[in-house]
PDB file of C-alpha atoms in Angstrom:
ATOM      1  CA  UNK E  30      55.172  -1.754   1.199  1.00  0.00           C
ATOM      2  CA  UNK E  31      55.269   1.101  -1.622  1.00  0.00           C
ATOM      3  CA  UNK E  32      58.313   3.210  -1.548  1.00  0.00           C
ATOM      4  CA  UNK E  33      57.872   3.046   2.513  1.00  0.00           C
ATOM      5  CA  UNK E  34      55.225   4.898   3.502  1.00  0.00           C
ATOM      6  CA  UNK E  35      52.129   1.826   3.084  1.00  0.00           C
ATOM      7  CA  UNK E  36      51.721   2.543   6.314  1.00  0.00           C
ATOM      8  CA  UNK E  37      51.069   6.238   5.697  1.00  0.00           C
ATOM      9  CA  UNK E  38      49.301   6.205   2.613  1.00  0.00           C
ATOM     10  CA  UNK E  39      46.791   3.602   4.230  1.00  0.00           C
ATOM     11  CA  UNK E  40      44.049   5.811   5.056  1.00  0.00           C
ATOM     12  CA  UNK E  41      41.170   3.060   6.730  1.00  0.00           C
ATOM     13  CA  UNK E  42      44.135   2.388   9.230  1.00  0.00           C
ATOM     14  CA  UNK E  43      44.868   5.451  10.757  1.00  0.00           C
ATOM     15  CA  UNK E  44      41.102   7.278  10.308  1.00  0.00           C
ATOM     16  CA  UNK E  45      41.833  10.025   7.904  1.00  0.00           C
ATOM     17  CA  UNK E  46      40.017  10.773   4.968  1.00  0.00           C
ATOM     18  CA  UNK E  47      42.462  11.038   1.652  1.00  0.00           C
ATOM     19  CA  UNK E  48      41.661  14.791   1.791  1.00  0.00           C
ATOM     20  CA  UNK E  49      42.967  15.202   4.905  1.00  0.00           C
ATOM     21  CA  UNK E  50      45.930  13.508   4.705  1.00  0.00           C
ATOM     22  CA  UNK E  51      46.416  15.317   1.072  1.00  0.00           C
ATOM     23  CA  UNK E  52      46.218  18.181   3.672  1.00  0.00           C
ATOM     24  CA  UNK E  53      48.434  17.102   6.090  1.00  0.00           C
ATOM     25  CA  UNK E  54      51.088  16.097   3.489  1.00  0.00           C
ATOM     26  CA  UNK E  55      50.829  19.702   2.276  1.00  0.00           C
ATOM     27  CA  UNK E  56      51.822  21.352   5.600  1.00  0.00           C
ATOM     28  CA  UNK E  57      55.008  18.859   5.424  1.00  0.00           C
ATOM     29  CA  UNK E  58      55.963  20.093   2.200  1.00  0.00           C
ATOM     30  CA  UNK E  59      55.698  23.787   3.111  1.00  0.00           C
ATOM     31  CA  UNK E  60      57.234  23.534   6.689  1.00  0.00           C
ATOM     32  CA  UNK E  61      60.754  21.325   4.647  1.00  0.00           C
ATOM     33  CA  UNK E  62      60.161  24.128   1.339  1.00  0.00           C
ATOM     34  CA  UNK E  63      59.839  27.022   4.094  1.00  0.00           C
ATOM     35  CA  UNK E  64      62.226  25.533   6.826  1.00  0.00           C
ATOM     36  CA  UNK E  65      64.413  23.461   5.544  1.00  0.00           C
ATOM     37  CA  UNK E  66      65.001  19.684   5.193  1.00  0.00           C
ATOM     38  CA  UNK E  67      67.132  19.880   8.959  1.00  0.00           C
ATOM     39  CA  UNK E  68      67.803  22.193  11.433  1.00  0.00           C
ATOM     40  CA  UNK E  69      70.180  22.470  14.047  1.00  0.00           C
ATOM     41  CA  UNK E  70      69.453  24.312  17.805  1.00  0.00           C
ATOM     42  CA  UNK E  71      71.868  23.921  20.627  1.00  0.00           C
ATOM     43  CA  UNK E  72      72.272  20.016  20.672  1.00  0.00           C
ATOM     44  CA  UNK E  73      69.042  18.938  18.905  1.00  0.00           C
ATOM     45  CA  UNK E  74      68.597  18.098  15.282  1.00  0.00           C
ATOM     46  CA  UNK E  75      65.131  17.839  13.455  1.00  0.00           C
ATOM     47  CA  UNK E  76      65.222  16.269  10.473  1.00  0.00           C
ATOM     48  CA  UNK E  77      62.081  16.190   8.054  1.00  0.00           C
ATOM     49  CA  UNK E  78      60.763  14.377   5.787  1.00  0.00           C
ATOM     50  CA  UNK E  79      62.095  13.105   2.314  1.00  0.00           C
ATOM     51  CA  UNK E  80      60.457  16.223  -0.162  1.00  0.00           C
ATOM     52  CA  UNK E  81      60.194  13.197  -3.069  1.00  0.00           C
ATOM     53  CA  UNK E  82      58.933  10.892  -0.314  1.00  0.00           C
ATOM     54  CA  UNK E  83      56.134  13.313   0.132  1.00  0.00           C
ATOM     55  CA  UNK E  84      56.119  14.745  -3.356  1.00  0.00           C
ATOM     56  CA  UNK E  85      54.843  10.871  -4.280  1.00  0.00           C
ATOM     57  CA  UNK E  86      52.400  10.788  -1.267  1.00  0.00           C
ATOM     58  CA  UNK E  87      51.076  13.685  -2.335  1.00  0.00           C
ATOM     59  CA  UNK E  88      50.397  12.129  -5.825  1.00  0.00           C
ATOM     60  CA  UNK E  89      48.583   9.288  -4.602  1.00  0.00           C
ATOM     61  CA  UNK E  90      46.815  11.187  -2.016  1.00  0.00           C
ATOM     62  CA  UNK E  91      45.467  13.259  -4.874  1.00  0.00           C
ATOM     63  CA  UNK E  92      44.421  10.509  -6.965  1.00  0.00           C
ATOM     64  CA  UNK E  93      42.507   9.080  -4.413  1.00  0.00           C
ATOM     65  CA  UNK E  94      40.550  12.037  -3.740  1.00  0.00           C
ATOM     66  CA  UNK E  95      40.411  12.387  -7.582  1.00  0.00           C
ATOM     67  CA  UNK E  96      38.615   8.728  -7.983  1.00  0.00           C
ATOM     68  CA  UNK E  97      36.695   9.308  -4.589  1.00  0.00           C
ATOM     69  CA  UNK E  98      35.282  12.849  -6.180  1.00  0.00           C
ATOM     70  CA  UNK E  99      34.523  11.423  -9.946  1.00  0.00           C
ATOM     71  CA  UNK E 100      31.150  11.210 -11.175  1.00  0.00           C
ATOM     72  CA  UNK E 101      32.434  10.948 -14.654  1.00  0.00           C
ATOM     73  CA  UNK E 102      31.297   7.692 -15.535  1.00  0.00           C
ATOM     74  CA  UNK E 103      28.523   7.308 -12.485  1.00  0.00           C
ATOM     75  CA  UNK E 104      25.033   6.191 -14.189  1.00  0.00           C
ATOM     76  CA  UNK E 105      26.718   5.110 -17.065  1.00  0.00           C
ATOM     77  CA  UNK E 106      25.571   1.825 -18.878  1.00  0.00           C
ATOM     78  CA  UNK E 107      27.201  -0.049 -21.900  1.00  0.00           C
ATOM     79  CA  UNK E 108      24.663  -1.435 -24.384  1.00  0.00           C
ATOM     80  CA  UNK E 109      26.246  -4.190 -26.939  1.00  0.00           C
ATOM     81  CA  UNK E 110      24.451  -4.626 -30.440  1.00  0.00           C
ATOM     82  CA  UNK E 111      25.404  -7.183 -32.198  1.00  0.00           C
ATOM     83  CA  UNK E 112      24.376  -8.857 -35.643  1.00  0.00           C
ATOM     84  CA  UNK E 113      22.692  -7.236 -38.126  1.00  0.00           C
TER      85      UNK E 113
END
């Protein structure tokens, strides 16, 4: 368990692709940056989630998508001469 969110971050569980969670993690951050971290109505609290808590999902979310998307070293082969 990473920083408490395995469970989260652990996309083959739960059926969403890293690029949609990456989205999902975005709306979070905008609805705490926009709304607030808790709110108050009548006799109800909300309270959302951490902003680092998602601030680090949101880094590993985008490094996932970031390995998933590379084709920087894809055909590449290593070739060892040795002796001369």
């Amino acid at each position: 368990m990473r920083n408490g969110y395995k469970e989260v971050i652990n996309v083959d569980e739960n059926n969403f692709s890293a690029k949609e969670m990456l989205s999902e993690v975005d709306k979070a951050i905008y609805k705490v940056l926009i709304g607030g971290q808790s709110y108050k109505i009548g006799s109800r609290q909300l309270t959302r989630a951490d902003l680092k808590m998602l601030k680090e999902m949101k880094d590993d979310l985008m490094a996932q998508v970031a390995r998933n998307d590379s084709d920087l070293l894809d055909d590449t082969y290593v070739a060892i001469f040795s002796g001369r």
